[in-house]
The first five atom37 places (N, CA, C, CB, O) and aatype in JSON, in Angstrom:
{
  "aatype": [20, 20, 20, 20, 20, 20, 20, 20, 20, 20, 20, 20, 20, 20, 20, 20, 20, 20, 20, 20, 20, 20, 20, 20, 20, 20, 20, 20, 20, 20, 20, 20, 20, 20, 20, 20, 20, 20, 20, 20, 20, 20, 20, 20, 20, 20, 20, 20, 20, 20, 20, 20, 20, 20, 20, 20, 20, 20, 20, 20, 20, 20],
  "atom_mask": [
    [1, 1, 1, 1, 1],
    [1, 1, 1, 1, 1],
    [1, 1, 1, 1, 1],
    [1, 1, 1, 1, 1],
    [1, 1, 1, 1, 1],
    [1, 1, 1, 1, 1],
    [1, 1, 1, 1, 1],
    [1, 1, 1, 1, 1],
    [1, 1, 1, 1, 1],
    [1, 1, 1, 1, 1],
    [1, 1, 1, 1, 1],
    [1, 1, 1, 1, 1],
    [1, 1, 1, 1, 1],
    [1, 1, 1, 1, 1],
    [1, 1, 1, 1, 1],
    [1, 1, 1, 1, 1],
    [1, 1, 1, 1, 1],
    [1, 1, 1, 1, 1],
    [1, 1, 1, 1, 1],
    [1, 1, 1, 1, 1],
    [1, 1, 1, 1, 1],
    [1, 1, 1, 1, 1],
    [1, 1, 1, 1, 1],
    [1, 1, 1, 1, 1],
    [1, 1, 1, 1, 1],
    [1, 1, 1, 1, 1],
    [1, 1, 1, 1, 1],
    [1, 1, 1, 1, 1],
    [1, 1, 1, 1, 1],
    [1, 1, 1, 1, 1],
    [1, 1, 1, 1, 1],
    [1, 1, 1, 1, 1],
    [1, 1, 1, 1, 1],
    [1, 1, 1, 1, 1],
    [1, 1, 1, 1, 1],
    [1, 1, 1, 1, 1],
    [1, 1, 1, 1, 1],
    [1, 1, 1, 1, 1],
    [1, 1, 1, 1, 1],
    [1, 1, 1, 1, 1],
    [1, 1, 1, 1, 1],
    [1, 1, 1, 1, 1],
    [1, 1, 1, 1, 1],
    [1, 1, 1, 1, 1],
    [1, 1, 1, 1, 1],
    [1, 1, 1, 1, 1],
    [1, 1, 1, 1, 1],
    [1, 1, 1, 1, 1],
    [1, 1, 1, 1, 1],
    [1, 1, 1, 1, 1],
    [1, 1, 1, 1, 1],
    [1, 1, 1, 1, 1],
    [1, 1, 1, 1, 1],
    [1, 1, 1, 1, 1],
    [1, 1, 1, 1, 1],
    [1, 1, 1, 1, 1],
    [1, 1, 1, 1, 1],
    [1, 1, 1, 1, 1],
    [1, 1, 1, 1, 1],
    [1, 1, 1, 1, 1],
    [1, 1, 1, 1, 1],
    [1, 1, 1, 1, 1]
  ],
  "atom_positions": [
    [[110.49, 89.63, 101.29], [110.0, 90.98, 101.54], [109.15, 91.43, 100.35], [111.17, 91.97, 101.79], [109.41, 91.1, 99.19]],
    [[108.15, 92.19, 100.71], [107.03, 92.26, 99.59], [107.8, 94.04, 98.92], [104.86, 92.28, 100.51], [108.21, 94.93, 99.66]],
    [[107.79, 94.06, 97.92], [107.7, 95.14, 96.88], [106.93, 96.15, 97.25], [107.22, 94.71, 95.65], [105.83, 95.99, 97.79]],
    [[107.57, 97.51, 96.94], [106.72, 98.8, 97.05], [105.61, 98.05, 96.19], [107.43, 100.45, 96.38], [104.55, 97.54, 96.55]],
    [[106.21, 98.15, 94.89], [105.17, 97.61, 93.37], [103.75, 96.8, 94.14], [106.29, 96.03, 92.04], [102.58, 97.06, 93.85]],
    [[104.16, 95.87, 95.08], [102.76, 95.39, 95.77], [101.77, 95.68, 95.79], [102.62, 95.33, 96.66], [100.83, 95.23, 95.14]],
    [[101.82, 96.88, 96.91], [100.78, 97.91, 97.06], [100.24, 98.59, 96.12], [101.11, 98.75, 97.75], [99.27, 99.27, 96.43]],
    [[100.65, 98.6, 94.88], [99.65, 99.6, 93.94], [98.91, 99.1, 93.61], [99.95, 100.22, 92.86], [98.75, 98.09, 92.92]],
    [[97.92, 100.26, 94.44], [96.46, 99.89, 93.81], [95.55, 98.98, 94.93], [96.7, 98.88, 92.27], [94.33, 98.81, 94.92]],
    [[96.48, 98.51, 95.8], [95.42, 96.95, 96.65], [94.7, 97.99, 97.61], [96.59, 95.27, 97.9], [95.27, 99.05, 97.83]],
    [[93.61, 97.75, 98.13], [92.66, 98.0, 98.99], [93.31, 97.89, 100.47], [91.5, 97.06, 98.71], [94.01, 96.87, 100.45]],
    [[93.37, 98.43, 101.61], [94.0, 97.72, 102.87], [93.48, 98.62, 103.91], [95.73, 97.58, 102.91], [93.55, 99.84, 104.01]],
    [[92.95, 97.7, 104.66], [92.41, 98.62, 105.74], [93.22, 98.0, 107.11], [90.55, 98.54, 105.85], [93.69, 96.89, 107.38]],
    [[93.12, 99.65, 108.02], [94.44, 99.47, 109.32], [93.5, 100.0, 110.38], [96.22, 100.6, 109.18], [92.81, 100.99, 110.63]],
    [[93.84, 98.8, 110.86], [92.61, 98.96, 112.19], [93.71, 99.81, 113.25], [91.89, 96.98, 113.09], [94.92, 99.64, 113.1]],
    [[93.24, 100.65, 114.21], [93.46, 101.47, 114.97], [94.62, 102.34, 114.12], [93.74, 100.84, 116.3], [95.81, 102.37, 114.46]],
    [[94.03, 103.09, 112.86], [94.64, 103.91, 111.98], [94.96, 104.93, 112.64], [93.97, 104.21, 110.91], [96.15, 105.22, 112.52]],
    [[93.99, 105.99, 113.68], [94.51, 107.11, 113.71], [95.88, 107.22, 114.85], [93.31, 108.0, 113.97], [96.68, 108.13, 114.65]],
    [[95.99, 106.81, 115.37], [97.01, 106.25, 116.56], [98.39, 106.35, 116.02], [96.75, 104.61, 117.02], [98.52, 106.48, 114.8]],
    [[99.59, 106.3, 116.92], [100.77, 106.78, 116.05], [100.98, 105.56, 115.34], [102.13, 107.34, 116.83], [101.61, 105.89, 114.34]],
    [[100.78, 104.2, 115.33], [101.58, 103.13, 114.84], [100.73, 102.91, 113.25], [101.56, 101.64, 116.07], [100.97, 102.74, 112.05]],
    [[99.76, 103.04, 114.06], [98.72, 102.88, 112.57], [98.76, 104.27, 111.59], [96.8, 102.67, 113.09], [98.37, 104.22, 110.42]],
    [[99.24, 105.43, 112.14], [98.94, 106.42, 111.23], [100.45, 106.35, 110.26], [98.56, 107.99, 112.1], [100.6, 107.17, 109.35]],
    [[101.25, 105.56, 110.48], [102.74, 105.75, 110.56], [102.41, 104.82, 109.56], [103.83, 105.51, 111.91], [102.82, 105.13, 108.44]],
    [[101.73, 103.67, 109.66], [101.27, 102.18, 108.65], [101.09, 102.95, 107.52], [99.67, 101.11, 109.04], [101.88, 102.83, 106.59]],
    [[99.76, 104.07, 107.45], [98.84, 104.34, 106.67], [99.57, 105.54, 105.94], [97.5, 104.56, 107.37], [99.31, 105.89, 104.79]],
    [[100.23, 105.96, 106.52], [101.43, 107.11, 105.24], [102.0, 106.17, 104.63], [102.91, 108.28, 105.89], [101.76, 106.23, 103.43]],
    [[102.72, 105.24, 104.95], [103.81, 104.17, 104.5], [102.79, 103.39, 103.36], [104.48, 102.99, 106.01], [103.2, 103.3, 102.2]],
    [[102.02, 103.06, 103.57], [101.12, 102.24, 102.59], [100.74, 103.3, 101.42], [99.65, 101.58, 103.4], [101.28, 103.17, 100.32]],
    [[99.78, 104.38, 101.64], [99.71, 105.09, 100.46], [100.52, 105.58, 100.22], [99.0, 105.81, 100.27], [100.17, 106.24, 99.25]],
    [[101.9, 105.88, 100.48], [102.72, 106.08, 100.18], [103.15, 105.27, 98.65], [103.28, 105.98, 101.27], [103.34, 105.84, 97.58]],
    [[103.22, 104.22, 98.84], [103.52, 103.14, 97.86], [102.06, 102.48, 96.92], [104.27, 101.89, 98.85], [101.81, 101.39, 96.39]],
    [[101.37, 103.73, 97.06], [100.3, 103.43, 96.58], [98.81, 102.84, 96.4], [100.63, 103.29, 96.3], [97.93, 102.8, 95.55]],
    [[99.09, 102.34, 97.9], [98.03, 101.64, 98.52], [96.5, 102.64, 98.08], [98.44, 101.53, 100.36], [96.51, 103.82, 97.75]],
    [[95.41, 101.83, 98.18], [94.15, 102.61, 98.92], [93.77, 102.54, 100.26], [92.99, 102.27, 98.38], [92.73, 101.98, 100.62]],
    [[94.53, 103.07, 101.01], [94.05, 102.66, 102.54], [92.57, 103.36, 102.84], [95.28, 103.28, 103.8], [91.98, 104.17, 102.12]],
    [[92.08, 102.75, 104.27], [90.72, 103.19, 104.76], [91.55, 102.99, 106.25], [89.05, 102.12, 104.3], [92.23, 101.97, 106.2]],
    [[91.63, 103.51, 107.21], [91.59, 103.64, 108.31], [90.39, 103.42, 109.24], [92.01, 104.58, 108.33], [89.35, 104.05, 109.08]],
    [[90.53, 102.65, 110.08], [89.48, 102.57, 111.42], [90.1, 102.57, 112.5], [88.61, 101.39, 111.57], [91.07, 101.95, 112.94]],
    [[89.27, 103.51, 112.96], [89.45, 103.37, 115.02], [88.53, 104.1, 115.51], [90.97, 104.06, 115.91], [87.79, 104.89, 114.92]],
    [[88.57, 103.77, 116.83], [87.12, 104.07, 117.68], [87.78, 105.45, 118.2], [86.53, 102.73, 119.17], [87.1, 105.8, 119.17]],
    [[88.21, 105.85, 118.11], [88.54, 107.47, 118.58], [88.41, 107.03, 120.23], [87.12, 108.97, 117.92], [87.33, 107.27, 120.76]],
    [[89.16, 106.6, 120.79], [88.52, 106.19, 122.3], [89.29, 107.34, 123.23], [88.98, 104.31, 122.91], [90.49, 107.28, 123.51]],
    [[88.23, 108.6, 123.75], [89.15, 109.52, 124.84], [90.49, 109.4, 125.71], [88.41, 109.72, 125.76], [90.65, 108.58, 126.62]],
    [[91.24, 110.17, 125.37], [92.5, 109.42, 125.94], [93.64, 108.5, 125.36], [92.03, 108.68, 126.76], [94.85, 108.38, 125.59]],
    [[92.65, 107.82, 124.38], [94.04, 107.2, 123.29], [94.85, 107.1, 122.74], [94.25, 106.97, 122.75], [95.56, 106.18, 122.33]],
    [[94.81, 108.1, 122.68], [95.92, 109.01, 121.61], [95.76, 108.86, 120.04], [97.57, 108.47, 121.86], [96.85, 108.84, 119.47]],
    [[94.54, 108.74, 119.08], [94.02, 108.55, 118.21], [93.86, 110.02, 118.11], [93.05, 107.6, 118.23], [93.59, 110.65, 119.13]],
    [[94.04, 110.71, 116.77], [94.04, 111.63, 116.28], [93.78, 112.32, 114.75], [94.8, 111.69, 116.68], [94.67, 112.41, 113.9]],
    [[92.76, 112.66, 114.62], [92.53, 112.92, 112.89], [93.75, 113.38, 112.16], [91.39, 114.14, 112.54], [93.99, 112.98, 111.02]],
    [[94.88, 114.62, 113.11], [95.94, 115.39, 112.82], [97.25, 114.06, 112.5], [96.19, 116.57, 114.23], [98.36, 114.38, 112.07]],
    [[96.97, 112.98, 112.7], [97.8, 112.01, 112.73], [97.97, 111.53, 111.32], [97.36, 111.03, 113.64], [98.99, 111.02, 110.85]],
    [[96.74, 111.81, 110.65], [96.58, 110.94, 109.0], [96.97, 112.57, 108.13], [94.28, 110.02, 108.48], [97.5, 112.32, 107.05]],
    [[96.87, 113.45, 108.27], [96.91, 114.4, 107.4], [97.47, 114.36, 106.23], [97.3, 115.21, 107.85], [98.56, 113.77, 106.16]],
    [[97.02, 114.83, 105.28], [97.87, 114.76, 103.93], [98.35, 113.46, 103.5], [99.12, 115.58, 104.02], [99.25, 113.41, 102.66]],
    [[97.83, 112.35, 103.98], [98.11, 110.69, 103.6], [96.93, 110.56, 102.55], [97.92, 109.38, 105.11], [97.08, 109.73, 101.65]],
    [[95.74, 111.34, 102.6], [95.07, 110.53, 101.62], [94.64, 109.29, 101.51], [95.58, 110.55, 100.85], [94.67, 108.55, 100.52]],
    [[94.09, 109.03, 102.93], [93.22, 108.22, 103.84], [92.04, 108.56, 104.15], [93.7, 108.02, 104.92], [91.76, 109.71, 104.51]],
    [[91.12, 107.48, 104.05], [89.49, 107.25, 104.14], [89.7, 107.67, 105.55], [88.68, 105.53, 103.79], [90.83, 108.14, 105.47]],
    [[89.24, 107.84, 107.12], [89.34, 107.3, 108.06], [87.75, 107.04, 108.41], [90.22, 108.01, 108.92], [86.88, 107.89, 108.24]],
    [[87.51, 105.47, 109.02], [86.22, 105.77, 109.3], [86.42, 105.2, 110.74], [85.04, 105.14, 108.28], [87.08, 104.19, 110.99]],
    [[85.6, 106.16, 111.87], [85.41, 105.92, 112.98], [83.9, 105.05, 113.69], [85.66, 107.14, 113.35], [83.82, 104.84, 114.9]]
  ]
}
């Protein structure tokens, strides 16, 4: 099992970030210090949501 300590600092990008599984990734990662960047296509209906990353301190790029 990898170490919080891991993540500090590494770069990591989470494809279909805004979504619940990925937004859930992307707290958990900067959480522990990560630099995350988030991507997803915002696709109508998806359930992808900007309100999903809030306050994580995530790039998101669509």
């Amino acid at each position: 099992m990898v170490t919080p300590e891991y993540w500090q600092g590494k770069r990591v990008l989470v494809t279909g970030g805004a979504g619940f599984l990925g937004s859930n990734l992307c707290h958990a990662l900067a959480g522990m210090g990560a630099r995350v960047t988030a991507l997803d296509a915002m696709v109508p209906d998806g359930g992808a949501s900007t309100r999903n990353l809030e306050g994580a301190g995530v790039l998101l790029v669509r």
